[in-house]
PDB file of N, CA and C in Angstrom:
ATOM      1  N   UNK S   1       0.823  -1.272  -0.003  1.00  0.00           N
ATOM      2  CA  UNK S   1      -0.073  -0.071   0.016  1.00  0.00           C
ATOM      3  C   UNK S   1       0.931   1.237  -0.011  1.00  0.00           C
ATOM      4  N   UNK S   2       0.688   2.136  -1.000  1.00  0.00           N
ATOM      5  CA  UNK S   2       1.602   3.287  -1.037  1.00  0.00           C
ATOM      6  C   UNK S   2       0.784   4.621  -0.649  1.00  0.00           C
ATOM      7  N   UNK S   3      -0.429   4.523  -0.490  1.00  0.00           N
ATOM      8  CA  UNK S   3      -1.279   5.645  -0.146  1.00  0.00           C
ATOM      9  C   UNK S   3      -2.722   5.231   0.461  1.00  0.00           C
ATOM     10  N   UNK S   4      -3.184   5.924   1.374  1.00  0.00           N
ATOM     11  CA  UNK S   4      -4.459   5.696   1.732  1.00  0.00           C
ATOM     12  C   UNK S   4      -5.206   6.838   2.433  1.00  0.00           C
ATOM     13  N   UNK S   5      -6.352   6.915   2.529  1.00  0.00           N
ATOM     14  CA  UNK S   5      -7.219   7.954   3.163  1.00  0.00           C
ATOM     15  C   UNK S   5      -8.426   7.468   3.658  1.00  0.00           C
ATOM     16  N   UNK S   6      -9.188   8.161   4.111  1.00  0.00           N
ATOM     17  CA  UNK S   6     -10.598   7.715   4.941  1.00  0.00           C
ATOM     18  C   UNK S   6     -11.514   6.899   3.918  1.00  0.00           C
ATOM     19  N   UNK S   7     -11.343   7.213   2.540  1.00  0.00           N
ATOM     20  CA  UNK S   7     -12.345   6.468   1.671  1.00  0.00           C
ATOM     21  C   UNK S   7     -11.566   5.801   0.435  1.00  0.00           C
ATOM     22  N   UNK S   8     -10.245   5.810   0.465  1.00  0.00           N
ATOM     23  CA  UNK S   8      -9.428   5.226  -0.481  1.00  0.00           C
ATOM     24  C   UNK S   8      -8.294   4.500  -0.188  1.00  0.00           C
ATOM     25  N   UNK S   9      -7.584   3.714  -0.883  1.00  0.00           N
ATOM     26  CA  UNK S   9      -6.378   3.245  -0.861  1.00  0.00           C
ATOM     27  C   UNK S   9      -5.629   2.776  -2.172  1.00  0.00           C
ATOM     28  N   UNK S  10      -4.393   2.926  -2.307  1.00  0.00           N
ATOM     29  CA  UNK S  10      -3.714   2.726  -3.608  1.00  0.00           C
ATOM     30  C   UNK S  10      -2.566   1.508  -3.363  1.00  0.00           C
ATOM     31  N   UNK S  11      -2.667   0.492  -4.071  1.00  0.00           N
ATOM     32  CA  UNK S  11      -1.693  -0.484  -4.018  1.00  0.00           C
ATOM     33  C   UNK S  11      -0.833  -0.402  -5.283  1.00  0.00           C
ATOM     34  N   UNK S  12       0.552  -0.980  -5.000  1.00  0.00           N
ATOM     35  CA  UNK S  12       1.420  -0.845  -6.186  1.00  0.00           C
ATOM     36  C   UNK S  12       2.182  -2.005  -6.334  1.00  0.00           C
ATOM     37  N   UNK S  13       2.592  -2.421  -7.485  1.00  0.00           N
ATOM     38  CA  UNK S  13       3.412  -3.651  -7.707  1.00  0.00           C
ATOM     39  C   UNK S  13       4.311  -3.346  -8.845  1.00  0.00           C
ATOM     40  N   UNK S  14       5.583  -3.567  -8.728  1.00  0.00           N
ATOM     41  CA  UNK S  14       6.474  -3.432  -9.877  1.00  0.00           C
ATOM     42  C   UNK S  14       7.166  -4.972 -10.278  1.00  0.00           C
ATOM     43  N   UNK S  15       7.108  -5.121 -11.500  1.00  0.00           N
ATOM     44  CA  UNK S  15       7.665  -6.352 -11.864  1.00  0.00           C
ATOM     45  C   UNK S  15       8.772  -6.218 -12.981  1.00  0.00           C
ATOM     46  N   UNK S  16       9.895  -6.982 -12.964  1.00  0.00           N
ATOM     47  CA  UNK S  16      10.765  -6.979 -14.076  1.00  0.00           C
ATOM     48  C   UNK S  16      10.921  -8.534 -14.479  1.00  0.00           C
ATOM     49  N   UNK S  17      10.785  -8.754 -15.804  1.00  0.00           N
ATOM     50  CA  UNK S  17      11.157 -10.014 -16.288  1.00  0.00           C
ATOM     51  C   UNK S  17      12.206 -10.235 -17.172  1.00  0.00           C
ATOM     52  N   UNK S  18      12.821 -11.280 -17.151  1.00  0.00           N
ATOM     53  CA  UNK S  18      14.107 -11.523 -18.042  1.00  0.00           C
ATOM     54  C   UNK S  18      14.063 -11.220 -19.522  1.00  0.00           C
ATOM     55  N   UNK S  19      12.810 -11.156 -19.971  1.00  0.00           N
ATOM     56  CA  UNK S  19      12.443 -10.931 -21.512  1.00  0.00           C
ATOM     57  C   UNK S  19      12.520  -9.448 -21.719  1.00  0.00           C
ATOM     58  N   UNK S  20      12.722  -8.633 -20.604  1.00  0.00           N
ATOM     59  CA  UNK S  20      12.858  -7.270 -20.754  1.00  0.00           C
ATOM     60  C   UNK S  20      11.580  -6.456 -20.435  1.00  0.00           C
ATOM     61  N   UNK S  21      10.447  -7.111 -20.136  1.00  0.00           N
ATOM     62  CA  UNK S  21       9.177  -6.510 -19.748  1.00  0.00           C
ATOM     63  C   UNK S  21       9.200  -6.043 -18.286  1.00  0.00           C
ATOM     64  N   UNK S  22       9.231  -4.768 -18.191  1.00  0.00           N
ATOM     65  CA  UNK S  22       9.342  -3.981 -16.954  1.00  0.00           C
ATOM     66  C   UNK S  22       8.123  -3.157 -16.726  1.00  0.00           C
ATOM     67  N   UNK S  23       7.270  -3.406 -15.642  1.00  0.00           N
ATOM     68  CA  UNK S  23       6.291  -2.494 -15.519  1.00  0.00           C
ATOM     69  C   UNK S  23       5.924  -2.276 -14.063  1.00  0.00           C
ATOM     70  N   UNK S  24       5.002  -1.184 -13.980  1.00  0.00           N
ATOM     71  CA  UNK S  24       4.634  -0.693 -12.814  1.00  0.00           C
ATOM     72  C   UNK S  24       3.067  -0.704 -12.782  1.00  0.00           C
ATOM     73  N   UNK S  25       2.495  -1.471 -11.762  1.00  0.00           N
ATOM     74  CA  UNK S  25       0.936  -1.488 -11.735  1.00  0.00           C
ATOM     75  C   UNK S  25       0.506  -0.804 -10.430  1.00  0.00           C
ATOM     76  N   UNK S  26      -0.438   0.090 -10.544  1.00  0.00           N
ATOM     77  CA  UNK S  26      -1.168   0.682  -9.602  1.00  0.00           C
ATOM     78  C   UNK S  26      -2.716   0.489  -9.583  1.00  0.00           C
ATOM     79  N   UNK S  27      -3.280   0.071  -8.534  1.00  0.00           N
ATOM     80  CA  UNK S  27      -4.698   0.017  -8.445  1.00  0.00           C
ATOM     81  C   UNK S  27      -5.163   0.970  -7.261  1.00  0.00           C
ATOM     82  N   UNK S  28      -6.112   1.787  -7.572  1.00  0.00           N
ATOM     83  CA  UNK S  28      -6.774   2.575  -6.675  1.00  0.00           C
ATOM     84  C   UNK S  28      -8.191   2.212  -6.374  1.00  0.00           C
ATOM     85  N   UNK S  29      -8.446   1.926  -5.159  1.00  0.00           N
ATOM     86  CA  UNK S  29      -9.860   1.658  -4.741  1.00  0.00           C
ATOM     87  C   UNK S  29     -10.415   2.882  -3.962  1.00  0.00           C
ATOM     88  N   UNK S  30     -11.704   3.183  -4.286  1.00  0.00           N
ATOM     89  CA  UNK S  30     -12.145   4.320  -3.561  1.00  0.00           C
ATOM     90  C   UNK S  30     -13.721   4.024  -3.379  1.00  0.00           C
ATOM     91  N   UNK S  31     -14.178   4.340  -2.326  1.00  0.00           N
ATOM     92  CA  UNK S  31     -15.504   4.069  -1.795  1.00  0.00           C
ATOM     93  C   UNK S  31     -16.242   5.523  -2.042  1.00  0.00           C
ATOM     94  N   UNK S  32     -17.190   5.593  -2.994  1.00  0.00           N
ATOM     95  CA  UNK S  32     -17.972   6.905  -3.393  1.00  0.00           C
ATOM     96  C   UNK S  32     -19.318   6.407  -3.104  1.00  0.00           C
ATOM     97  N   UNK S  33     -20.043   7.113  -2.079  1.00  0.00           N
ATOM     98  CA  UNK S  33     -21.177   6.778  -1.582  1.00  0.00           C
ATOM     99  C   UNK S  33     -21.529   5.292  -1.418  1.00  0.00           C
ATOM    100  N   UNK S  34     -22.255   4.435  -2.167  1.00  0.00           N
ATOM    101  CA  UNK S  34     -22.411   3.164  -2.090  1.00  0.00           C
ATOM    102  C   UNK S  34     -21.755   2.284  -2.972  1.00  0.00           C
ATOM    103  N   UNK S  35     -20.764   3.036  -3.702  1.00  0.00           N
ATOM    104  CA  UNK S  35     -20.029   2.183  -4.746  1.00  0.00           C
ATOM    105  C   UNK S  35     -18.473   2.102  -4.497  1.00  0.00           C
ATOM    106  N   UNK S  36     -17.838   0.920  -4.761  1.00  0.00           N
ATOM    107  CA  UNK S  36     -16.498   0.771  -4.634  1.00  0.00           C
ATOM    108  C   UNK S  36     -16.003   0.880  -6.115  1.00  0.00           C
ATOM    109  N   UNK S  37     -15.330   1.931  -6.277  1.00  0.00           N
ATOM    110  CA  UNK S  37     -14.624   2.169  -7.495  1.00  0.00           C
ATOM    111  C   UNK S  37     -13.165   1.862  -7.636  1.00  0.00           C
ATOM    112  N   UNK S  38     -12.760   1.107  -8.672  1.00  0.00           N
ATOM    113  CA  UNK S  38     -11.322   0.600  -8.859  1.00  0.00           C
ATOM    114  C   UNK S  38     -10.816   1.305 -10.081  1.00  0.00           C
ATOM    115  N   UNK S  39      -9.668   1.684 -10.082  1.00  0.00           N
ATOM    116  CA  UNK S  39      -8.957   2.345 -11.258  1.00  0.00           C
ATOM    117  C   UNK S  39      -7.556   1.748 -11.368  1.00  0.00           C
ATOM    118  N   UNK S  40      -7.204   1.101 -12.468  1.00  0.00           N
ATOM    119  CA  UNK S  40      -5.818   0.589 -12.702  1.00  0.00           C
ATOM    120  C   UNK S  40      -5.052   1.429 -13.718  1.00  0.00           C
ATOM    121  N   UNK S  41      -3.758   1.521 -13.348  1.00  0.00           N
ATOM    122  CA  UNK S  41      -2.846   2.259 -14.029  1.00  0.00           C
ATOM    123  C   UNK S  41      -1.609   1.260 -14.311  1.00  0.00           C
ATOM    124  N   UNK S  42      -1.402   0.994 -15.668  1.00  0.00           N
ATOM    125  CA  UNK S  42      -0.114  -0.011 -16.002  1.00  0.00           C
ATOM    126  C   UNK S  42       0.815   0.918 -16.721  1.00  0.00           C
ATOM    127  N   UNK S  43       1.930   1.018 -16.239  1.00  0.00           N
ATOM    128  CA  UNK S  43       3.061   1.744 -16.773  1.00  0.00           C
ATOM    129  C   UNK S  43       4.327   0.830 -17.425  1.00  0.00           C
ATOM    130  N   UNK S  44       4.568   0.884 -18.539  1.00  0.00           N
ATOM    131  CA  UNK S  44       5.606   0.196 -19.048  1.00  0.00           C
ATOM    132  C   UNK S  44       6.988   1.027 -18.987  1.00  0.00           C
ATOM    133  N   UNK S  45       7.829   0.559 -18.164  1.00  0.00           N
ATOM    134  CA  UNK S  45       9.095   1.377 -17.702  1.00  0.00           C
ATOM    135  C   UNK S  45      10.323   1.282 -18.701  1.00  0.00           C
ATOM    136  N   UNK S  46      10.505   0.251 -19.396  1.00  0.00           N
ATOM    137  CA  UNK S  46      11.527   0.030 -20.324  1.00  0.00           C
ATOM    138  C   UNK S  46      11.174  -0.496 -21.617  1.00  0.00           C
TER     139      UNK S  46
END
C-alpha cells in the first residue's frame, strides 16, 4: 500500500522479467457513496 485515506487506498506492484518486460501497476480503490470504484494504471518502464 503506497497511499490511503478515509475513503481510498492505492496498491502498487513493480515487476521485471528476464525478457525485458518491466512494468509498474497501481490500483486505486475508492468508496464513493455506495459504490466501490477501482482504477488500474499500468506503466511500461523500459
